[in-house]
Each structure stands twice: as structure tokens, then as C-alpha cells.
Tab-separated table of C-alpha atoms in Angstrom:
chain	number	residue	atom	x	y	z
Z	1	UNK	CA	-19.180	23.080	2.796
Z	2	UNK	CA	-20.136	19.569	1.749
Z	3	UNK	CA	-17.675	17.853	-0.566
Z	4	UNK	CA	-19.240	15.504	-3.076
Z	5	UNK	CA	-18.125	11.896	-2.792
Z	6	UNK	CA	-17.658	11.965	-6.552
Z	7	UNK	CA	-14.432	13.881	-5.902
Z	8	UNK	CA	-13.066	10.716	-4.317
Z	9	UNK	CA	-13.631	8.777	-7.525
Z	10	UNK	CA	-10.755	8.305	-9.940
Z	11	UNK	CA	-11.673	10.561	-12.912
Z	12	UNK	CA	-11.310	7.835	-15.534
Z	13	UNK	CA	-12.356	4.347	-14.466
Z	14	UNK	CA	-11.463	2.730	-17.798
Z	15	UNK	CA	-9.423	-0.410	-17.258
Z	16	UNK	CA	-9.599	-0.252	-13.478
Z	17	UNK	CA	-10.548	-3.233	-11.353
Z	18	UNK	CA	-13.088	-2.057	-8.785
Z	19	UNK	CA	-12.409	-4.982	-6.469
Z	20	UNK	CA	-8.744	-3.991	-6.345
Z	21	UNK	CA	-9.689	-0.662	-4.775
Z	22	UNK	CA	-11.541	-2.585	-2.078
Z	23	UNK	CA	-8.456	-4.706	-1.447
Z	24	UNK	CA	-6.429	-1.534	-1.060
Z	25	UNK	CA	-8.930	-0.287	1.498
Z	26	UNK	CA	-8.530	-3.527	3.437
Z	27	UNK	CA	-4.729	-3.309	3.281
Z	28	UNK	CA	-4.706	0.296	4.484
Z	29	UNK	CA	-7.216	-0.534	7.207
Z	30	UNK	CA	-5.239	-3.374	8.750
Z	31	UNK	CA	-2.066	-1.251	8.731
Z	32	UNK	CA	-4.016	1.496	10.513
Z	33	UNK	CA	-5.241	-0.988	13.136
Z	34	UNK	CA	-1.687	-2.271	13.557
Z	35	UNK	CA	-0.484	1.191	14.503
Z	36	UNK	CA	-3.454	1.655	16.831
Z	37	UNK	CA	-2.586	-1.649	18.520
Z	38	UNK	CA	1.058	-0.647	18.919
Z	39	UNK	CA	-0.139	2.370	20.921
Z	40	UNK	CA	-2.268	0.225	23.248
Z	41	UNK	CA	-1.804	0.729	27.007
Z	42	UNK	CA	0.566	-1.823	28.603
Z	43	UNK	CA	-2.265	-3.701	30.319
Z	44	UNK	CA	-3.868	-4.488	26.935
Z	45	UNK	CA	-0.841	-5.490	24.901
Z	46	UNK	CA	-0.993	-9.194	25.736
Z	47	UNK	CA	-4.699	-9.568	24.983
Z	48	UNK	CA	-5.656	-11.641	21.946
Z	49	UNK	CA	-7.520	-8.746	20.314
Z	50	UNK	CA	-4.545	-6.400	20.453
Z	51	UNK	CA	-2.155	-9.162	19.386
Z	52	UNK	CA	-4.388	-9.919	16.398
Z	53	UNK	CA	-4.616	-6.256	15.412
Z	54	UNK	CA	-0.858	-5.912	15.792
Z	55	UNK	CA	-0.494	-8.475	13.010
Z	56	UNK	CA	-1.643	-5.841	10.535
Z	57	UNK	CA	1.768	-5.367	8.955
Z	58	UNK	CA	0.576	-7.910	6.386
Z	59	UNK	CA	-1.460	-5.089	4.846
Z	60	UNK	CA	1.786	-3.739	3.407
Z	61	UNK	CA	2.492	-7.129	1.852
Z	62	UNK	CA	-0.891	-7.053	0.125
Z	63	UNK	CA	-0.004	-3.611	-1.244
Z	64	UNK	CA	3.222	-5.114	-2.602
Z	65	UNK	CA	1.412	-8.023	-4.244
Z	66	UNK	CA	-1.092	-5.661	-5.858
Z	67	UNK	CA	1.731	-3.433	-7.112
Z	68	UNK	CA	3.452	-6.432	-8.651
Z	69	UNK	CA	0.205	-7.355	-10.396
Z	70	UNK	CA	-0.350	-3.837	-11.714
Z	71	UNK	CA	3.179	-3.055	-12.850
Z	72	UNK	CA	3.405	-6.425	-14.609
Z	73	UNK	CA	0.387	-5.383	-16.640
Z	74	UNK	CA	2.185	-2.225	-17.719
Z	75	UNK	CA	5.578	-3.649	-18.648
Z	76	UNK	CA	4.136	-6.378	-20.883
Z	77	UNK	CA	2.549	-3.823	-23.230
Z	78	UNK	CA	4.195	-3.437	-26.628
Z	79	UNK	CA	4.264	0.362	-26.327
Z	80	UNK	CA	5.959	0.352	-22.901
Z	81	UNK	CA	8.601	3.086	-22.572
Z	82	UNK	CA	10.767	2.817	-19.477
Z	83	UNK	CA	11.584	6.482	-18.815
Z	84	UNK	CA	8.060	7.650	-19.562
Z	85	UNK	CA	6.718	4.982	-17.230
Z	86	UNK	CA	9.166	5.957	-14.471
Z	87	UNK	CA	8.254	9.616	-14.875
Z	88	UNK	CA	4.591	8.745	-14.425
Z	89	UNK	CA	5.435	6.797	-11.274
Z	90	UNK	CA	7.228	9.831	-9.833
Z	91	UNK	CA	4.353	12.132	-10.789
Z	92	UNK	CA	1.875	9.733	-9.213
Z	93	UNK	CA	3.706	9.169	-5.935
Z	94	UNK	CA	5.663	12.290	-5.065
Z	95	UNK	CA	3.100	15.121	-4.698
Z	96	UNK	CA	1.381	13.420	-1.751
Z	97	UNK	CA	4.697	12.133	-0.390
Z	98	UNK	CA	6.316	15.588	-0.333
Z	99	UNK	CA	3.234	17.155	1.238
Z	100	UNK	CA	3.198	14.455	3.901
Z	101	UNK	CA	6.892	14.960	4.712
Z	102	UNK	CA	6.351	18.700	5.076
Z	103	UNK	CA	3.254	18.183	7.232
Z	104	UNK	CA	5.003	15.622	9.436
Z	105	UNK	CA	8.036	17.873	9.837
Z	106	UNK	CA	5.785	20.738	10.892
Z	107	UNK	CA	3.804	18.488	13.199
Z	108	UNK	CA	6.912	17.123	14.911
Z	109	UNK	CA	8.124	20.672	15.501
Z	110	UNK	CA	4.800	22.020	16.805
Z	111	UNK	CA	3.793	19.006	18.883
Z	112	UNK	CA	7.164	17.731	20.083
Z	113	UNK	CA	9.611	20.550	19.472
Z	114	UNK	CA	11.620	18.264	17.160
Z	115	UNK	CA	13.492	20.069	14.390
Z	116	UNK	CA	14.077	18.123	11.179
Z	117	UNK	CA	17.494	18.934	9.724
Z	118	UNK	CA	17.757	19.723	5.994
Z	119	UNK	CA	19.946	16.632	5.511
Z	120	UNK	CA	17.421	14.331	7.164
Z	121	UNK	CA	14.597	15.860	5.133
Z	122	UNK	CA	16.455	15.327	1.852
Z	123	UNK	CA	17.326	11.766	2.858
Z	124	UNK	CA	13.642	11.084	3.447
Z	125	UNK	CA	12.641	12.745	0.179
Z	126	UNK	CA	14.842	10.240	-1.628
Z	127	UNK	CA	13.459	7.441	0.602
Z	128	UNK	CA	16.916	6.476	1.821
Z	129	UNK	CA	15.386	5.450	5.148
Z	130	UNK	CA	14.217	2.362	3.270
Z	131	UNK	CA	17.847	1.277	2.913
Z	132	UNK	CA	17.932	-0.154	6.411
Z	133	UNK	CA	21.729	-0.563	6.856
Z	134	UNK	CA	22.089	3.231	6.518
Z	135	UNK	CA	20.113	3.686	9.771
Z	136	UNK	CA	18.476	6.884	8.551
Z	137	UNK	CA	15.749	8.052	10.890
Z	138	UNK	CA	12.406	8.345	9.075
Z	139	UNK	CA	10.206	11.399	9.326
Z	140	UNK	CA	7.159	9.196	8.793
Z	141	UNK	CA	7.761	5.590	9.751
Z	142	UNK	CA	5.638	4.125	6.933
Z	143	UNK	CA	7.743	5.474	4.069
Z	144	UNK	CA	10.168	2.538	4.068
Z	145	UNK	CA	7.549	0.684	2.030
Z	146	UNK	CA	7.468	3.469	-0.573
Z	147	UNK	CA	11.195	2.830	-1.083
Z	148	UNK	CA	10.376	-0.844	-1.676
Z	149	UNK	CA	7.763	0.202	-4.235
Z	150	UNK	CA	10.151	2.475	-6.112
Z	151	UNK	CA	12.936	-0.086	-6.093
Z	152	UNK	CA	10.546	-2.561	-7.694
Z	153	UNK	CA	9.267	0.056	-10.151
Z	154	UNK	CA	12.822	0.780	-11.268
Z	155	UNK	CA	14.383	-2.679	-11.398
Z	156	UNK	CA	11.741	-5.177	-12.476
Z	157	UNK	CA	10.914	-3.627	-15.885
Z	158	UNK	CA	14.608	-3.697	-16.783
Z	159	UNK	CA	14.901	-7.349	-15.792
Z	160	UNK	CA	11.743	-8.297	-17.650
Z	161	UNK	CA	12.660	-6.469	-20.850
Z	162	UNK	CA	16.168	-7.906	-20.836
Z	163	UNK	CA	15.477	-11.465	-19.715
Z	164	UNK	CA	11.816	-12.315	-20.178
Z	165	UNK	CA	9.459	-13.344	-17.412
Z	166	UNK	CA	10.947	-16.560	-16.039
Z	167	UNK	CA	14.558	-15.391	-16.016
Z	168	UNK	CA	13.505	-11.995	-14.659
Z	169	UNK	CA	11.739	-13.673	-11.742
Z	170	UNK	CA	14.774	-15.876	-11.122
Z	171	UNK	CA	17.110	-12.871	-11.263
Z	172	UNK	CA	14.841	-10.989	-8.859
Z	173	UNK	CA	14.939	-13.902	-6.408
Z	174	UNK	CA	18.747	-13.954	-6.612
Z	175	UNK	CA	18.863	-10.217	-5.876
Z	176	UNK	CA	16.489	-10.671	-2.931
Z	177	UNK	CA	18.659	-13.496	-1.585
Z	178	UNK	CA	21.732	-11.256	-1.810
Z	179	UNK	CA	20.191	-8.279	0.011
Z	180	UNK	CA	18.545	-10.603	2.568
Z	181	UNK	CA	21.922	-10.877	4.311
Z	182	UNK	CA	21.884	-7.124	4.946
Z	183	UNK	CA	18.385	-7.158	6.438
Z	184	UNK	CA	15.848	-9.986	6.465
Z	185	UNK	CA	13.015	-7.544	5.806
Z	186	UNK	CA	14.148	-7.337	2.202
Z	187	UNK	CA	12.658	-10.790	1.675
Z	188	UNK	CA	9.321	-8.981	1.504
Z	189	UNK	CA	10.290	-7.898	-2.019
Z	190	UNK	CA	9.161	-11.403	-2.979
Z	191	UNK	CA	5.553	-10.292	-2.461
Z	192	UNK	CA	5.824	-8.231	-5.645
Z	193	UNK	CA	6.778	-11.393	-7.529
Z	194	UNK	CA	3.628	-13.197	-6.386
Z	195	UNK	CA	1.681	-10.359	-7.996
Z	196	UNK	CA	3.734	-10.512	-11.191
Z	197	UNK	CA	3.108	-14.235	-11.575
Z	198	UNK	CA	-0.615	-13.795	-10.938
Z	199	UNK	CA	-0.854	-11.125	-13.662
Z	200	UNK	CA	0.934	-13.232	-16.248
Z	201	UNK	CA	-0.584	-16.605	-15.385
Z	202	UNK	CA	-4.016	-16.213	-13.757
Z	203	UNK	CA	-5.216	-19.285	-15.635
Z	204	UNK	CA	-2.619	-21.461	-13.895
Z	205	UNK	CA	-3.935	-20.678	-10.439
Z	206	UNK	CA	-5.877	-23.481	-8.805
Z	207	UNK	CA	-9.438	-22.240	-8.421
Z	208	UNK	CA	-10.291	-22.779	-4.771
Z	209	UNK	CA	-13.817	-22.049	-3.449
Z	210	UNK	CA	-14.137	-18.683	-1.748
Z	211	UNK	CA	-14.979	-20.090	1.732
Z	212	UNK	CA	-11.831	-22.219	1.627
Z	213	UNK	CA	-9.692	-19.229	0.595
Z	214	UNK	CA	-11.094	-17.146	3.448
Z	215	UNK	CA	-10.536	-20.003	5.905
Z	216	UNK	CA	-6.919	-20.477	4.787
Z	217	UNK	CA	-6.242	-16.754	5.021
Z	218	UNK	CA	-7.762	-16.409	8.489
Z	219	UNK	CA	-6.060	-19.590	9.678
Z	220	UNK	CA	-2.607	-18.391	8.651
Z	221	UNK	CA	-3.042	-14.902	10.094
Z	222	UNK	CA	-4.484	-16.306	13.334
Z	223	UNK	CA	-2.162	-19.257	13.915
Z	224	UNK	CA	0.945	-17.128	13.425
Z	225	UNK	CA	-0.115	-14.470	15.941
Z	226	UNK	CA	2.602	-14.033	18.524
Z	227	UNK	CA	5.132	-16.121	16.606
Z	228	UNK	CA	5.462	-14.309	13.269
Z	229	UNK	CA	8.186	-12.030	14.642
Z	230	UNK	CA	10.121	-15.132	15.691
Z	231	UNK	CA	9.664	-16.892	12.339
Z	232	UNK	CA	12.371	-16.496	9.696
Z	233	UNK	CA	11.134	-13.619	7.561
Z	234	UNK	CA	11.443	-15.673	4.392
Z	235	UNK	CA	9.189	-18.353	5.924
Z	236	UNK	CA	6.535	-15.773	6.787
Z	237	UNK	CA	6.752	-14.248	3.298
Z	238	UNK	CA	6.423	-17.659	1.655
Z	239	UNK	CA	3.410	-18.643	3.759
Z	240	UNK	CA	1.619	-15.333	3.614
Z	241	UNK	CA	2.528	-14.952	-0.044
Z	242	UNK	CA	0.606	-18.109	-0.877
Z	243	UNK	CA	-2.542	-17.318	1.125
Z	244	UNK	CA	-2.651	-13.678	-0.006
Z	245	UNK	CA	-2.067	-14.803	-3.610
Z	246	UNK	CA	-5.154	-17.001	-3.324
Z	247	UNK	CA	-7.106	-14.168	-1.683
Z	248	UNK	CA	-6.229	-11.636	-4.384
Z	249	UNK	CA	-6.779	-14.114	-7.207
Z	250	UNK	CA	-10.205	-15.069	-5.857
Z	251	UNK	CA	-11.142	-11.403	-5.481
Z	252	UNK	CA	-9.984	-10.241	-8.913
Z	253	UNK	CA	-10.742	-13.266	-11.077
Z	254	UNK	CA	-13.840	-14.819	-9.534
Z	255	UNK	CA	-17.368	-13.535	-8.993
Z	256	UNK	CA	-17.908	-14.770	-5.459
Z	257	UNK	CA	-18.404	-13.145	-2.085
Z	258	UNK	CA	-14.939	-11.569	-1.952
Z	259	UNK	CA	-15.400	-9.845	-5.281
Z	260	UNK	CA	-18.791	-8.504	-4.199
Z	261	UNK	CA	-17.428	-7.352	-0.849
Z	262	UNK	CA	-14.466	-5.505	-2.274
Z	263	UNK	CA	-16.516	-3.748	-4.959
Z	264	UNK	CA	-18.790	-2.242	-2.268
Z	265	UNK	CA	-18.662	1.495	-2.904
Z	266	UNK	CA	-17.568	2.645	0.592
Z	267	UNK	CA	-14.600	0.268	0.451
Z	268	UNK	CA	-13.844	1.268	-3.115
Z	269	UNK	CA	-13.772	4.967	-2.212
Z	270	UNK	CA	-11.453	4.296	0.728
Z	271	UNK	CA	-9.303	2.300	-1.662
Z	272	UNK	CA	-9.121	5.259	-4.027
Z	273	UNK	CA	-7.627	7.415	-1.268
Z	274	UNK	CA	-5.666	4.590	0.367
Z	275	UNK	CA	-2.245	5.950	-0.631
Z	276	UNK	CA	-2.854	9.279	1.108
Z	277	UNK	CA	-4.542	7.449	3.988
Z	278	UNK	CA	-1.489	5.221	4.392
Z	279	UNK	CA	0.922	8.156	4.382
Z	280	UNK	CA	-1.081	10.396	6.705
Z	281	UNK	CA	-2.558	8.042	9.290
Z	282	UNK	CA	0.519	8.174	11.594
Z	283	UNK	CA	0.145	11.960	11.801
Z	284	UNK	CA	-3.595	11.580	12.359
Z	285	UNK	CA	-2.975	9.163	15.232
Z	286	UNK	CA	-0.493	11.585	16.787
Z	287	UNK	CA	-3.111	14.348	16.688
Z	288	UNK	CA	-5.799	11.975	17.988
Z	289	UNK	CA	-3.656	11.091	21.011
Z	290	UNK	CA	-3.396	14.757	21.905
Z	291	UNK	CA	-7.127	15.325	21.430
Z	292	UNK	CA	-8.160	12.496	23.752
Z	293	UNK	CA	-5.533	13.223	26.414
Z	294	UNK	CA	-7.790	15.704	28.311
Z	295	UNK	CA	-10.542	13.059	28.509
Z	296	UNK	CA	-8.466	10.945	30.934
Z	297	UNK	CA	-9.679	7.704	29.412
Z	298	UNK	CA	-8.095	4.377	30.249
Z	299	UNK	CA	-7.843	0.868	28.842
Z	300	UNK	CA	-10.249	-0.130	26.110
Z	301	UNK	CA	-12.079	3.205	26.247
Z	302	UNK	CA	-8.842	5.034	25.443
Z	303	UNK	CA	-7.939	2.631	22.638
Z	304	UNK	CA	-11.409	2.789	21.089
Z	305	UNK	CA	-11.400	6.595	21.201
Z	306	UNK	CA	-7.958	6.626	19.590
Z	307	UNK	CA	-9.132	4.313	16.806
Z	308	UNK	CA	-12.357	6.206	16.074
Z	309	UNK	CA	-10.888	9.715	16.177
Z	310	UNK	CA	-7.703	8.623	14.434
Z	311	UNK	CA	-9.683	6.983	11.633
Z	312	UNK	CA	-11.918	10.028	11.187
Z	313	UNK	CA	-8.897	12.332	11.013
Z	314	UNK	CA	-7.094	9.977	8.633
Z	315	UNK	CA	-10.097	9.891	6.316
Z	316	UNK	CA	-10.492	13.668	6.369
Z	317	UNK	CA	-6.801	14.338	5.743
Z	318	UNK	CA	-6.569	11.644	3.066
Z	319	UNK	CA	-9.649	12.979	1.273
Z	320	UNK	CA	-8.166	16.467	1.074
Z	321	UNK	CA	-4.822	15.067	-0.041
Z	322	UNK	CA	-6.453	12.950	-2.749
Z	323	UNK	CA	-8.514	15.825	-4.130
Z	324	UNK	CA	-5.632	18.319	-4.121
Z	325	UNK	CA	-2.593	16.154	-4.826
Z	326	UNK	CA	-3.655	12.872	-6.424
Z	327	UNK	CA	-6.782	13.589	-8.443
Z	328	UNK	CA	-5.013	16.190	-10.637
Z	329	UNK	CA	-2.644	13.452	-11.808
Z	330	UNK	CA	-5.550	11.277	-12.924
Z	331	UNK	CA	-7.199	14.255	-14.635
Z	332	UNK	CA	-4.002	14.952	-16.565
Z	333	UNK	CA	-3.762	11.302	-17.564
Z	334	UNK	CA	-7.397	11.320	-18.647
Z	335	UNK	CA	-6.925	14.452	-20.753
Z	336	UNK	CA	-3.700	13.113	-22.262
Z	337	UNK	CA	-5.408	9.853	-23.199
Z	338	UNK	CA	-8.347	11.716	-24.709
Z	339	UNK	CA	-5.985	13.906	-26.718
Z	340	UNK	CA	-4.122	10.839	-27.971
Z	341	UNK	CA	-7.395	9.171	-28.902
Z	342	UNK	CA	-8.512	12.268	-30.799
Z	343	UNK	CA	-5.257	12.356	-32.760
Z	344	UNK	CA	-5.227	8.642	-33.537
Z	345	UNK	CA	-8.938	8.202	-34.061
Z	346	UNK	CA	-9.099	5.342	-31.562
Z	347	UNK	CA	-10.855	5.057	-28.235
Z	348	UNK	CA	-7.854	4.606	-25.983
Z	349	UNK	CA	-8.380	4.050	-22.309
Z	350	UNK	CA	-7.268	6.619	-19.778
Z	351	UNK	CA	-5.494	5.903	-16.531
Z	352	UNK	CA	-5.232	2.160	-16.354
Z	353	UNK	CA	-5.557	0.166	-13.201
Z	354	UNK	CA	-1.798	0.255	-12.948
Z	355	UNK	CA	-1.948	3.973	-12.404
Z	356	UNK	CA	-3.606	3.429	-9.038
């Protein structure tokens, strides 16, 4: 039965930035290509194409910057309520996350005979695998970033409400510096702060022509291929933070080529389901590897087949997940907003862009 593409639309578009959905699609896409590249046959791993694709971890950093931008827009509202906000974050994130953990656990058992212990499952439910010094084995290796998201969701509003913007940002940098000693990857929390600053001070950003922004972005991501793992993590975060800040600012606040590209409907629809896509694509790639095994492909043919079949499976699984597990949240938010508007006599918006 054909499923209408309208089911992949967020039920209430009020307040949403269409170009942001396109950016999410890009971020999810480069992470997908990263994990395809990491599965490349040994004879391809040193090629420039695979090395360039393997740089796709920066897609996660774009997600972080966008989250910082969105959450900053929520916490600055006069009617912000911390516990209500946190409850909405849990309701938004956890249905798809729990379903993914169950699916991955089942898949690991069926495909590899690996049994997930109750303790390990609970640890992953609470995202403790994102606390790297604990050395907790993830069920799905992408969920460390969801821990980063929740840590930011929980801590930044408290800092902002208590200290104001500038002191909150300074306090956040001090916290990042402290946890950096435990694991350098925690410096990537700074990407959220780039997004926060952009949301509060878009007018202070130097307006750079779109071609220059694209050139700077491509130059950084190309020139650091093969050396970014050897760079101090803080240096990578600082450099990529600047170029991605310019990219996101140009996309959201200008009307040039980037804005037009990222509002293209196919990209926007992928962006709508990007959270489920991000969670489920590792499982899709695992299934794709098994499907192409009987074909006895080698080299580029094998990698291309993996990418095409893996992407198709990821899209199919993410679409189902969005319709069943994410869209109901947006419908509830839409109905709640409509009910509030009816009671107050005002035309309040529904799910804001921050609810993405």
C-alpha cells in the first residue's frame, strides 16, 4: 500500500524553519556515508573518496549546533518552564530511541547470536554509554550523541536562567574544560554553544557571500582529511565550529543558494525523519551487508551496493518509525496548542522549530 508523503510532514509547520530540516538531512546523510566508508574493503580505505566520506562525523557536530540554536530559542521565552520543557524532550526523543534499542537487541541476537544483558540494556536506555570513562558497550554505536544532547538539554537552561547568557556560556566552557581531561571528545559540547550564540546574536554575524561560505566549508573539511584524528579535538571543534556556524547562519538567515537548496522538499522530508534515520541506519547497514553477501561483489561494486541498499532500508525504516513513533508527538503538541489557543482566544503556534 502506498504511503502518502504527507505523512512525513510535521503536522504543524508553524514556527519551523524549512531550511533547518534540509540541514538535518545533510547532517544525517554525511553520518550515513561515514559509516558506509568505515565498512569499505581494505583495498579502498586509503583512497581519497573513502577518506573524504569517512570525515562525515562532522554531521553530528552540525546536529549539535542546530540543537543549541533551537534550545536557545526555547529557554529565552518568558513562559519557559524547566520541568515541562524537559518532559517534552523526553517525550520527543525516547519513543524512537526505545524502539531502536529493542530492534537492535533483537537484530544482534538473530544475526550474530549476541544476547544483550538486562543491565546493559538499562545502561543504554539511560544513555550511560555516552559517559565514556564508564566504558559501557553501546547497543547502537550512535547513541553517545543522544547523551550529549540530553546533557545539554538538562544543564544549559539552568545555567542560562541562573546566570544570563554571557555567564552561562562562560560557565559552560569551564565545565567543558573540566570534563575534557576525562575524554577529549567532550570538547564537542562546544558546538552547542555556537548554536546558542547564533540564536541570540544573528545580527552580529559577519554576512559573508554564499560562495565564500561554501568555499571555506569545503576547504576546511577537505584540508583536514587524514589529519583530523591527529589534531587536538579542541582545535578541530574550534575550526569546524566557525565554518559550520557560517554555513548554518547563511542557510537560516540569508536567501541565497544554500537556503534554496536546503528548503528543497526531498531534503526537507528527509530532515523531518532524520532522527529516526540517524538511530536506525546502523541496523539498516547491518542488514544490507547480509543481503549483498550472496552477490559476491568486490571493491567499489560492493561499497556502492552497500550504500544504495543501506540508504533505501534506512529511509524505509525511518519513515515507519517517524509515522508510528514521532508523528504522534507532533500531533499531540498541535492539539495541545490548539486547545490552549481556544481557551485563551489567541492564535498560538503549535510545535515550534525547537520541537524538531
